[in-house]
Short mmCIF file of C-alpha atoms and ligand atoms in Angstrom, two decimals:
data_model
loop_
_atom_site.label_atom_id
_atom_site.label_comp_id
_atom_site.label_asym_id
_atom_site.label_seq_id
_atom_site.Cartn_x
_atom_site.Cartn_y
_atom_site.Cartn_z
CA MET A 1 -173.94 127.69 21.74
CA ILE A 2 -175.79 130.98 21.95
CA ILE A 3 -176.24 132.08 25.56
CA SER A 4 -179.47 133.89 26.30
CA GLU A 5 -181.49 134.88 29.34
CA LEU A 6 -185.09 135.79 30.03
CA LYS A 7 -185.85 139.50 29.72
CA PRO A 8 -186.92 141.27 32.93
CA LEU A 9 -190.58 140.42 33.53
CA GLU A 10 -191.58 144.10 33.72
CA GLU A 11 -190.20 144.61 30.24
CA LEU A 12 -192.09 141.57 28.96
CA GLN A 13 -195.26 142.74 30.67
CA GLN A 14 -195.03 146.05 28.79
CA ALA A 15 -194.24 144.38 25.49
CA LEU A 16 -197.31 142.14 25.88
CA ALA A 17 -199.70 144.76 27.27
CA GLU A 18 -201.69 145.16 24.04
CA PHE A 19 -202.21 141.40 23.47
CA ASP A 20 -204.61 138.91 25.04
CA LYS A 21 -204.06 135.65 23.19
CA LEU A 22 -200.53 134.36 22.79
CA PHE A 23 -198.77 131.47 21.08
CA LEU A 24 -195.47 130.46 22.66
CA VAL A 25 -192.35 129.31 20.81
CA GLY A 26 -189.24 127.77 22.37
CA CYS A 27 -186.07 126.33 20.88
CA ALA A 28 -184.77 122.82 21.48
CA ALA A 29 -181.16 123.78 20.78
CA CYS A 30 -179.20 126.48 22.65
CA ALA A 31 -182.10 128.05 24.53
CA THR A 32 -183.01 124.65 25.96
CA THR A 33 -179.44 123.90 27.06
CA CYS A 34 -179.00 127.22 28.78
CA LYS A 35 -182.46 126.96 30.31
CA SER A 36 -183.97 130.05 28.78
CA GLY A 37 -186.33 128.62 26.17
CA GLY A 38 -186.89 124.87 26.55
CA GLU A 39 -190.03 122.91 27.48
CA GLU A 40 -189.61 123.83 31.13
CA GLU A 41 -189.27 127.57 30.50
CA ILE A 42 -192.17 127.57 28.05
CA PHE A 43 -194.27 125.93 30.76
CA LYS A 44 -193.21 128.51 33.35
CA LEU A 45 -193.94 131.32 30.93
CA GLN A 46 -197.38 129.87 30.30
CA GLU A 47 -198.08 129.81 34.06
CA TRP A 48 -196.91 133.39 34.43
CA LEU A 49 -199.00 134.56 31.46
CA THR A 50 -202.06 132.87 32.94
CA GLU A 51 -201.43 134.82 36.15
CA GLN A 52 -201.34 137.95 33.99
CA GLU A 53 -204.78 136.93 32.70
CA LYS A 54 -203.59 136.16 29.21
CA THR A 55 -204.77 133.22 27.13
CA VAL A 56 -202.18 130.86 25.72
CA THR A 57 -203.54 129.36 22.49
CA GLY A 58 -200.73 126.83 22.18
CA SER A 59 -196.98 126.31 22.17
CA VAL A 60 -194.18 124.56 20.34
CA VAL A 61 -190.50 123.97 20.97
CA ILE A 62 -188.84 124.12 17.57
CA ASP A 63 -185.82 121.87 16.90
CA GLU A 64 -183.58 124.74 15.91
CA ALA A 65 -185.36 128.05 15.82
CA CYS A 66 -182.53 129.53 13.74
CA HIS A 67 -183.41 127.24 10.84
CA ILE A 68 -185.87 129.43 8.95
CA MET A 69 -187.51 126.70 6.89
CA ARG A 70 -187.87 124.23 9.75
CA ALA A 71 -189.27 126.92 12.00
CA ALA A 72 -191.88 127.75 9.38
CA ARG A 73 -192.74 124.05 8.97
CA ASP A 74 -193.12 123.48 12.72
CA LEU A 75 -195.39 126.49 13.00
CA ARG A 76 -197.58 125.17 10.15
CA HIS A 77 -198.24 122.07 12.28
CA HIS A 78 -199.85 124.41 14.82
CA LYS A 79 -201.69 126.49 12.28
CA ASN A 80 -204.97 126.90 14.15
CA ALA A 81 -203.45 127.78 17.51
CA VAL A 82 -201.11 130.22 15.80
CA GLN A 83 -203.94 131.81 13.85
CA GLU A 84 -206.01 132.25 17.00
CA ALA A 85 -203.24 134.18 18.77
CA ASP A 86 -202.80 137.97 18.71
CA ALA A 87 -199.04 137.58 18.95
CA MET A 88 -196.21 135.08 19.25
CA VAL A 89 -193.86 135.05 22.24
CA VAL A 90 -190.52 133.55 21.30
CA LEU A 91 -188.05 132.18 23.85
CA ALA A 92 -185.10 131.79 21.52
CA CYS A 93 -182.03 133.84 20.67
CA GLY A 94 -182.36 136.87 18.40
CA SER A 95 -181.74 134.64 15.40
CA GLY A 96 -184.60 132.38 16.41
CA VAL A 97 -186.91 135.33 16.94
CA GLN A 98 -186.14 136.53 13.42
CA SER A 99 -186.77 133.11 11.88
CA ILE A 100 -190.26 133.42 13.28
CA SER A 101 -190.77 137.08 12.42
CA SER A 102 -189.66 136.45 8.85
CA THR A 103 -192.11 133.60 8.29
CA ILE A 104 -195.26 134.99 9.84
CA GLU A 105 -197.32 138.17 9.53
CA LYS A 106 -198.28 138.24 13.21
CA ARG A 107 -196.58 140.40 15.78
CA VAL A 108 -193.62 138.61 17.37
CA VAL A 109 -192.42 139.39 20.89
CA GLY A 110 -188.93 138.20 21.79
CA GLY A 111 -188.75 137.03 25.41
CA LEU A 112 -184.98 136.68 25.74
CA ASN A 113 -181.83 138.77 25.61
CA SER A 114 -179.15 137.07 23.54
CA MET A 115 -175.70 137.51 24.97
CA PHE A 116 -172.84 135.62 23.36
CA LEU A 117 -171.50 132.51 21.78
CA GLY A 118 -170.63 130.57 24.89
CA ASN A 119 -168.76 127.55 26.08
CA VAL A 120 -170.17 125.52 28.94
CA ARG A 121 -167.69 125.43 31.82
CA ARG A 122 -170.07 123.35 33.89
CA PHE A 123 -173.82 123.25 34.17
CA GLY A 124 -175.10 126.82 34.29
CA HIS A 125 -171.65 128.43 33.84
CA TYR A 126 -171.02 129.90 30.41
CA GLU A 127 -167.97 131.67 29.08
CA GLU A 128 -167.40 133.58 25.90
CA MET A 129 -164.30 132.32 24.15
CA CYS A 130 -164.87 133.25 20.53
CA SER A 131 -166.55 136.33 19.12
CA LEU A 132 -166.61 135.10 15.52
CA CYS A 133 -164.15 137.62 14.12
CA GLY A 134 -163.74 135.85 10.78
CA ASP A 135 -159.94 135.79 10.87
CA CYS A 136 -158.86 133.29 13.49
CA ILE A 137 -155.53 133.73 15.27
CA LEU A 138 -155.86 130.75 17.66
CA ASN A 139 -153.09 128.72 16.00
CA GLU A 140 -150.56 131.32 17.06
CA THR A 141 -151.98 131.99 20.51
CA ALA A 142 -151.88 128.46 21.90
CA GLY A 143 -155.60 128.10 21.45
CA ILE A 144 -156.57 131.07 23.62
CA CYS A 145 -158.45 133.87 21.88
CA PRO A 146 -157.17 137.38 22.66
CA VAL A 147 -159.79 138.99 20.43
CA THR A 148 -162.48 137.77 22.83
CA THR A 149 -160.93 136.90 26.17
CA CYS A 150 -158.78 140.03 26.43
CA ALA A 151 -161.22 142.73 27.55
CA LYS A 152 -159.72 145.09 24.96
CA GLY A 153 -159.11 142.54 22.22
CA LEU A 154 -155.44 143.50 22.07
CA LEU A 155 -153.25 141.57 19.64
CA ASN A 156 -149.68 142.34 20.73
CA GLY A 157 -149.51 141.45 24.39
CA PRO A 158 -150.91 142.72 27.67
CA CYS A 159 -151.94 146.28 28.46
CA GLY A 160 -150.53 148.26 31.36
CA GLY A 161 -153.53 147.41 33.49
CA MET A 162 -152.60 143.78 34.03
CA GLU A 163 -152.18 143.35 37.79
CA ASP A 164 -150.65 140.20 39.24
CA GLY A 165 -151.55 138.49 36.00
CA HIS A 166 -155.21 139.45 36.29
CA CYS A 167 -157.29 141.61 33.98
CA GLU A 168 -157.78 145.30 34.66
CA ALA A 169 -161.39 145.12 33.56
CA ASP A 170 -162.26 142.21 35.87
CA ALA A 171 -159.95 141.20 38.70
CA GLU A 172 -161.64 137.79 38.87
CA ILE A 173 -160.44 136.96 35.39
CA GLU A 174 -156.89 136.08 34.46
CA CYS A 175 -155.28 138.30 31.83
CA ALA A 176 -155.71 136.55 28.49
CA TRP A 177 -152.18 137.51 27.50
CA ARG A 178 -150.72 135.97 30.62
CA LEU A 179 -152.54 132.72 29.84
CA ILE A 180 -151.35 132.79 26.23
CA TYR A 181 -147.80 133.47 27.37
CA GLU A 182 -147.79 130.65 29.90
CA ARG A 183 -149.28 128.08 27.58
CA LEU A 184 -146.88 128.99 24.76
CA GLN A 185 -144.00 128.65 27.23
CA LYS A 186 -145.22 125.18 28.19
CA GLN A 187 -145.36 124.30 24.52
CA ASN A 188 -141.85 125.63 24.11
CA ARG A 189 -142.68 127.98 21.27
CA GLN A 190 -142.89 131.69 20.65
CA GLY A 191 -146.13 131.61 18.72
CA VAL A 192 -147.71 135.03 18.35
CA PHE A 193 -144.85 136.68 20.23
CA ALA A 194 -142.58 136.04 17.25
CA ARG A 195 -144.12 138.90 15.28
CA ARG A 196 -145.85 142.22 15.56
CA VAL A 197 -149.45 141.41 14.75
CA PRO A 198 -150.82 143.91 12.24
CA PRO A 199 -154.20 145.59 12.66
CA LYS A 200 -157.08 143.22 12.33
CA ASN A 201 -158.98 142.91 9.09
CA TRP A 202 -162.43 143.74 10.39
CA SER A 203 -163.92 143.58 6.90
CA ARG A 204 -163.99 139.82 7.53
CA ARG A 205 -166.64 140.56 10.11
CA ARG A 206 -168.71 143.04 8.11
CA GLN A 207 -172.33 142.89 9.15
CA PRO A 208 -174.71 141.45 8.25
CA GLY A 209 -172.68 138.28 7.70
CA ARG A 210 -173.49 136.18 4.64
CA TYR A 211 -171.97 132.87 3.68
CA ARG A 212 -172.75 130.21 1.11
CA LEU A 213 -171.12 126.83 0.68
CA LYS A 214 -169.44 126.88 -2.72
CA ASP A 215 -171.09 123.71 -4.01
CA GLY A 216 -174.40 124.62 -2.45
CA GLY A 217 -173.70 122.16 0.39
CA ARG A 218 -173.94 119.06 -1.78
CA MET B 1 -137.56 169.22 16.72
CA SER B 2 -139.29 169.27 20.07
CA HIS B 3 -137.43 170.28 23.21
CA LEU B 4 -138.29 166.91 24.69
CA SER B 5 -136.57 165.05 21.87
CA THR B 6 -133.48 167.29 21.79
CA GLN B 7 -133.05 167.25 25.57
CA LEU B 8 -133.40 163.47 25.74
CA ALA B 9 -130.98 163.11 22.83
CA SER B 10 -128.43 165.30 24.55
CA GLY B 11 -128.70 163.32 27.77
CA GLN B 12 -130.29 166.14 29.75
CA PHE B 13 -132.59 164.98 32.58
CA VAL B 14 -136.11 165.96 31.47
CA VAL B 15 -139.15 166.79 33.56
CA THR B 16 -142.64 166.42 32.18
CA ALA B 17 -145.86 167.26 33.95
CA GLU B 18 -149.48 166.54 33.25
CA ILE B 19 -152.64 168.49 32.69
CA ALA B 20 -156.19 167.27 32.15
CA PRO B 21 -158.64 169.00 29.80
CA PRO B 22 -161.76 170.37 31.48
CA LYS B 23 -165.16 168.79 31.51
CA GLY B 24 -166.71 171.58 29.49
CA THR B 25 -165.35 174.33 27.32
CA ASN B 26 -163.68 176.51 29.92
CA LEU B 27 -160.00 176.27 29.05
CA ALA B 28 -158.90 179.18 31.23
CA PRO B 29 -158.01 177.18 34.38
CA ALA B 30 -155.99 174.61 32.40
CA LEU B 31 -154.11 177.34 30.51
CA ALA B 32 -153.44 179.24 33.74
CA GLU B 33 -152.19 176.07 35.41
CA ALA B 34 -149.84 175.34 32.51
CA ALA B 35 -148.44 178.88 32.67
CA LYS B 36 -147.44 178.25 36.29
CA PHE B 37 -145.24 175.23 35.52
CA GLU B 38 -141.55 175.97 36.04
CA GLY B 39 -138.58 173.94 34.89
CA ILE B 40 -140.78 171.61 32.87
CA THR B 41 -139.75 170.40 29.41
CA ALA B 42 -143.21 169.44 28.21
CA VAL B 43 -146.70 168.94 29.55
CA ASN B 44 -148.70 165.78 28.87
CA VAL B 45 -152.30 166.44 27.95
CA THR B 46 -154.44 163.50 28.98
CA ASP B 47 -157.02 161.88 26.73
CA ASN B 48 -160.31 161.16 28.49
CA GLN B 49 -158.18 160.00 31.40
CA GLY B 50 -159.52 157.11 33.41
CA ALA B 51 -162.19 156.82 30.69
CA ASN B 52 -163.88 160.00 31.92
CA MET B 53 -165.24 162.16 29.11
CA ARG B 54 -163.50 165.53 28.83
CA LEU B 55 -162.73 168.13 26.18
CA SER B 56 -160.46 166.59 23.55
CA SER B 57 -156.77 166.36 24.41
CA LEU B 58 -155.97 167.57 20.90
CA ALA B 59 -157.91 170.81 21.37
CA LEU B 60 -156.22 171.68 24.66
CA ALA B 61 -152.78 170.63 23.40
CA ALA B 62 -153.23 172.84 20.34
CA GLN B 63 -154.09 175.82 22.54
CA LEU B 64 -151.14 175.16 24.84
CA GLN B 65 -148.74 174.93 21.90
CA GLN B 66 -150.06 178.26 20.62
CA ALA B 67 -149.55 179.74 24.08
CA GLY B 68 -145.93 178.58 23.93
CA THR B 69 -146.12 175.48 26.16
CA GLU B 70 -144.66 172.35 24.63
CA THR B 71 -147.03 169.41 24.99
CA VAL B 72 -147.04 165.64 24.87
CA LEU B 73 -150.34 164.69 23.28
CA GLN B 74 -151.82 161.54 24.79
CA LEU B 75 -153.91 159.48 22.41
CA THR B 76 -155.72 156.27 23.27
CA CYS B 77 -157.21 153.49 21.17
CA ARG B 78 -160.26 153.23 23.39
CA ASP B 79 -162.40 155.91 21.79
CA ARG B 80 -161.34 156.02 18.12
CA ASN B 81 -161.00 153.60 15.26
CA ARG B 82 -158.01 153.62 12.93
CA MET B 83 -159.46 156.32 10.70
CA ALA B 84 -160.16 158.72 13.57
CA LEU B 85 -156.71 158.05 15.05
CA GLN B 86 -155.02 158.91 11.76
CA SER B 87 -157.07 162.08 11.27
CA ASP B 88 -156.39 163.22 14.82
CA LEU B 89 -152.67 162.64 14.39
CA LEU B 90 -152.61 164.63 11.16
CA GLY B 91 -154.61 167.34 12.92
CA ALA B 92 -152.11 167.34 15.79
CA ALA B 93 -149.25 167.84 13.35
CA ALA B 94 -151.08 170.76 11.77
CA PHE B 95 -151.12 172.41 15.21
CA GLY B 96 -147.40 171.90 15.67
CA ILE B 97 -147.73 169.07 18.17
CA GLU B 98 -144.76 166.70 17.94
CA ASN B 99 -144.52 164.71 21.16
CA LEU B 100 -146.99 161.86 21.42
CA LEU B 101 -147.81 159.33 24.09
CA LEU B 102 -149.61 156.51 22.31
CA LEU B 103 -151.69 154.30 24.58
CA SER B 104 -154.24 151.50 24.57
CA GLY B 105 -156.30 153.38 27.15
CA ASP B 106 -158.10 152.29 30.30
CA HIS B 107 -161.20 150.22 29.75
CA SER B 108 -164.41 152.27 29.48
CA LYS B 109 -165.92 150.45 32.43
CA PHE B 110 -163.74 152.53 34.79
CA GLY B 111 -165.03 155.91 33.75
CA ASP B 112 -168.17 157.99 33.71
CA HIS B 113 -169.55 156.39 30.53
CA PRO B 114 -169.41 152.70 31.46
CA ASP B 115 -172.09 151.89 28.87
CA ALA B 116 -169.95 153.15 25.99
CA ARG B 117 -168.74 150.67 23.39
CA PRO B 118 -164.96 150.50 23.73
CA VAL B 119 -163.28 150.70 20.32
CA PHE B 120 -159.76 149.20 20.48
CA ASP B 121 -159.67 148.86 16.69
CA LEU B 122 -155.88 149.16 17.09
CA ASP B 123 -153.65 148.37 20.02
CA SER B 124 -150.77 150.57 21.16
CA VAL B 125 -148.18 148.67 19.07
CA GLN B 126 -150.28 149.05 15.94
CA LEU B 127 -150.88 152.72 16.76
CA LEU B 128 -147.11 153.25 16.95
CA ASP B 129 -146.66 151.42 13.64
CA MET B 130 -149.30 153.55 12.01
CA THR B 131 -147.65 156.73 13.36
CA ALA B 132 -144.31 155.62 11.90
CA GLY B 133 -146.12 155.14 8.62
CA LEU B 134 -147.56 158.67 8.70
CA MET B 135 -144.08 160.02 9.42
CA ALA B 136 -142.82 158.13 6.38
CA GLY B 137 -145.54 159.84 4.35
CA PHE B 138 -148.18 157.16 4.05
CA ASP B 139 -151.51 156.36 5.66
CA MET B 140 -152.37 152.86 6.87
CA VAL B 141 -153.47 151.69 3.45
CA GLY B 142 -150.34 153.03 1.78
CA LYS B 143 -151.78 156.18 0.25
CA PRO B 144 -149.30 159.07 0.10
CA LEU B 145 -149.84 162.10 2.32
CA ASP B 146 -149.73 165.66 1.07
CA GLY B 147 -147.67 167.13 3.89
CA VAL B 148 -145.90 164.72 6.20
CA PRO B 149 -146.06 164.98 10.01
CA ASN B 150 -142.99 165.10 12.18
CA PHE B 151 -143.62 163.34 15.47
CA PHE B 152 -141.63 162.22 18.49
CA PRO B 153 -143.67 159.14 19.43
CA GLY B 154 -143.59 157.77 22.94
CA ALA B 155 -145.17 154.81 24.66
CA ALA B 156 -146.14 153.76 28.14
CA VAL B 157 -144.89 150.93 30.29
CA ASN B 158 -145.51 149.58 33.76
CA PRO B 159 -142.01 148.55 34.91
CA ALA B 160 -143.38 146.64 37.91
CA ALA B 161 -145.71 144.42 35.86
CA GLU B 162 -145.46 140.66 36.29
CA PRO B 163 -144.58 138.42 34.53
CA PHE B 164 -141.64 140.65 33.62
CA GLU B 165 -140.75 138.89 30.34
CA LEU B 166 -144.34 139.14 29.14
CA MET B 167 -144.41 142.88 29.84
CA PHE B 168 -140.98 143.34 28.30
CA GLN B 169 -141.74 141.61 25.01
CA LYS B 170 -144.31 144.33 24.46
CA VAL B 171 -141.73 147.00 25.25
CA SER B 172 -139.50 145.49 22.57
CA LYS B 173 -142.37 145.47 20.10
CA LYS B 174 -143.09 149.11 20.89
CA ILE B 175 -139.47 150.03 20.20
CA ASP B 176 -139.53 148.06 16.93
CA SER B 177 -142.67 150.01 16.06
CA GLY B 178 -140.96 153.35 16.55
CA ALA B 179 -141.35 154.29 20.23
CA ARG B 180 -138.59 156.86 20.83
CA PHE B 181 -139.16 157.27 24.56
CA PHE B 182 -141.15 155.71 27.38
CA GLN B 183 -143.12 157.31 30.15
CA THR B 184 -143.78 154.87 32.94
CA GLN B 185 -146.69 154.09 35.19
CA SER B 186 -146.20 155.55 38.70
CA ILE B 187 -143.08 154.11 40.32
CA PHE B 188 -143.19 152.99 43.96
CA ASP B 189 -140.62 150.22 44.02
CA ARG B 190 -136.94 150.89 43.45
CA ASP B 191 -136.06 147.23 42.86
CA ALA B 192 -138.63 146.91 40.10
CA LEU B 193 -137.33 150.10 38.48
CA GLU B 194 -133.74 148.84 38.68
CA ARG B 195 -134.60 145.53 37.08
CA PHE B 196 -136.51 147.30 34.31
CA MET B 197 -133.74 149.80 33.61
CA ALA B 198 -131.15 147.03 33.50
CA ALA B 199 -133.15 145.48 30.66
CA MET B 200 -133.68 148.87 28.97
CA ILE B 201 -130.10 150.15 28.89
CA PRO B 202 -128.96 147.97 25.94
CA LEU B 203 -131.97 149.14 23.93
CA ASN B 204 -130.95 152.77 24.23
CA VAL B 205 -134.44 154.27 24.43
CA PRO B 206 -134.89 156.93 27.14
CA VAL B 207 -137.20 156.26 30.05
CA VAL B 208 -139.08 159.01 31.87
CA ALA B 209 -140.17 157.65 35.24
CA GLY B 210 -143.71 158.33 36.43
CA VAL B 211 -143.92 160.02 39.83
CA LEU B 212 -147.31 160.45 41.38
CA LEU B 213 -147.87 162.84 44.25
CA ILE B 214 -150.05 160.99 46.74
CA ARG B 215 -151.85 163.29 49.17
CA ASN B 216 -152.79 160.88 51.93
CA ALA B 217 -153.51 157.29 52.87
CA LYS B 218 -157.05 157.53 51.58
CA MET B 219 -155.86 158.45 48.10
CA ALA B 220 -153.28 155.66 48.18
CA ARG B 221 -155.96 153.10 49.01
CA PHE B 222 -158.27 154.54 46.36
CA LEU B 223 -155.52 154.15 43.75
CA ASN B 224 -154.94 150.54 44.78
CA ASP B 225 -158.61 149.72 44.51
CA ASN B 226 -159.51 151.68 41.40
CA ILE B 227 -156.61 152.46 39.12
CA PRO B 228 -155.40 149.66 36.86
CA GLY B 229 -151.70 148.93 37.17
CA VAL B 230 -151.15 151.16 40.22
CA LYS B 231 -150.04 149.37 43.38
CA VAL B 232 -148.96 151.50 46.32
CA PRO B 233 -146.95 149.14 48.52
CA LYS B 234 -147.63 148.55 52.20
CA VAL B 235 -144.47 150.38 53.36
CA LEU B 236 -145.77 153.57 51.79
CA LEU B 237 -149.29 153.08 53.13
CA ASP B 238 -147.75 152.75 56.61
CA ARG B 239 -145.77 155.95 56.12
CA PHE B 240 -148.95 157.82 55.22
CA ASP B 241 -150.81 156.31 58.16
CA ARG B 242 -148.10 157.47 60.55
CA ALA B 243 -147.51 160.89 59.02
CA VAL B 244 -148.59 164.01 60.92
CA ASP B 245 -148.67 165.96 57.67
CA PRO B 246 -149.59 163.42 54.98
CA LEU B 247 -149.16 165.87 52.09
CA ALA B 248 -145.62 166.69 53.23
CA GLU B 249 -144.97 162.95 53.46
CA GLY B 250 -146.31 162.55 49.91
CA VAL B 251 -143.95 165.27 48.71
CA ALA B 252 -141.06 163.56 50.50
CA ILE B 253 -141.90 160.20 48.91
CA ALA B 254 -142.17 161.80 45.48
CA ARG B 255 -138.80 163.50 46.01
CA GLU B 256 -137.21 160.15 46.90
CA THR B 257 -138.66 158.62 43.74
CA VAL B 258 -137.27 161.51 41.68
CA GLY B 259 -133.92 160.67 43.30
CA TRP B 260 -134.12 157.07 42.00
CA ALA B 261 -135.00 158.40 38.57
CA ARG B 262 -132.01 160.78 38.56
CA GLU B 263 -129.80 157.76 39.19
CA LEU B 264 -131.45 155.29 36.87
CA CYS B 265 -133.61 157.03 34.25
CA GLN B 266 -133.52 159.88 31.76
CA GLY B 267 -136.27 161.98 33.26
CA VAL B 268 -139.35 162.15 35.44
CA HIS B 269 -143.00 162.58 34.65
CA LEU B 270 -144.74 164.34 37.52
CA MET B 271 -148.40 163.71 38.20
CA THR B 272 -149.32 166.28 40.82
CA LEU B 273 -153.11 166.44 40.30
CA GLY B 274 -153.83 169.99 41.42
CA HIS B 275 -150.72 170.41 43.59
CA GLU B 276 -148.52 171.92 40.90
CA ASP B 277 -147.18 174.32 43.56
CA LYS B 278 -145.34 171.33 45.09
CA ILE B 279 -143.30 170.67 41.94
CA PRO B 280 -140.27 172.76 43.01
CA ALA B 281 -140.20 170.90 46.35
CA ILE B 282 -140.45 167.52 44.60
CA LEU B 283 -137.58 168.41 42.27
CA ALA B 284 -135.47 170.01 45.00
S1 SF4 C 301 -159.58 134.79 16.76
FE1 SF4 C 301 -160.98 134.50 18.44
S2 SF4 C 301 -162.86 135.56 17.81
FE2 SF4 C 301 -161.64 135.23 15.98
S3 SF4 C 301 -162.45 133.32 15.17
FE3 SF4 C 301 -160.63 132.81 16.41
S4 SF4 C 301 -161.48 132.33 18.43
FE4 SF4 C 301 -163.09 133.39 17.30
S1 SF4 C 302 -155.32 143.02 31.58
FE1 SF4 C 302 -154.91 141.51 29.95
S2 SF4 C 302 -156.93 140.69 29.38
FE2 SF4 C 302 -157.29 142.55 30.55
S3 SF4 C 302 -157.49 144.17 29.03
FE3 SF4 C 302 -155.34 144.16 29.66
S4 SF4 C 302 -154.33 142.80 28.22
FE4 SF4 C 302 -156.52 142.42 28.00
#
């Protein structure tokens, strides 16, 4: 899921300075799971805004804020409260914020910083394991992604900074290449070490990404 | 052909030293320092070393070459994508630079621009491959070059890295990708160097052992805490702690390491960081 966190309150305060009446939007998917934009956080935000002497005209937690059409539909159900507001405050990832900003004329204030596509290690502990490079090498690397979990995204083995099997960029983290090496050894295969991996085709990751199912999804 | 390549080919023990470009445009101190080097085959010019922003290594190396000092141009993947790396290499060739040390580069978080976006479009193996391609007359997409560079490409290795086999598979890849010599991370452990050289001998690629002049215990501890891949062992820390004249002790330790290299390797790379006057004593 997309890992996000609340922006610093001072930053939010500034972003909201020119508005009095606000409509709040959360997301029932990722932002709820990582406790940045679910019912609970929307409620806390409302309390905080009231302390700041703002008026909250209403709120909604959209099923998946990244779904542009559903987001628009959910907002229509709150038409009056939305209309009454000077601005929308959205507690969803950057995608979610843009679903809202693309369906409504009103000013939209994003309340979160979106960080990465994360796995849940345990409650409240998230780790980035895939950075969506568009050209997946996992089948050769024993299911450990060097593009993401090596701090330099190296493709041909560890850098000279590996110390006691740990990463030069973060001593708390094990070197991705050591992990790949050990797991491949356990699996009794050479995997990615059998070849020199050529430079990555970054055109697979050209932004902005666009993708359509060939049969239109039917 | 560069002196470094001919001397290594003829089995002569080579000595390389290191010089860092200035932070700013004042090249005079670096040029003066280089002029003072004696008995040195070539001088490495570092590339935003430790991820600290400096004048470009290419610019200083070009000036040194013109002043008659042979250089080893260091080039990292941290700050340039594949296009910039290729252009810089062609530019280096135009300035008569032949020796290269092709590196991944320390992560940007270590340096003075920790907010910078690290590039790492290529890794060091791919950079070596690309360099071999340029030498064969083609860029990375196979387009022919008008004027073909002549390089002597080198790579880096940390002989003490563990697991050994994991480190060594990358060494093999680097050789397959055209590395013609290695310069090592600072050596502190003779056993580790012996084990590494035993594995290197059949591959027949010369190894220039890294020797770092440590000034005192404080510097040794700083290196352990802050420099990736550098581990000054406890025995040496103890020697510095006991020494009456820590700098003299550092020179003595460096001289011992040079002794190991004379036995086991094909040269030494001296990192003296401002104490270039100690080089004769270290080589004595
Ligand atoms: S290689 Fe890594 S970043 Fe790319 S798709 Fe696979 S897991 Fe994701
Ligand atoms: S230590 Fe390992 S994980 Fe860290 S940057 Fe180097 S190769 Fe990548």
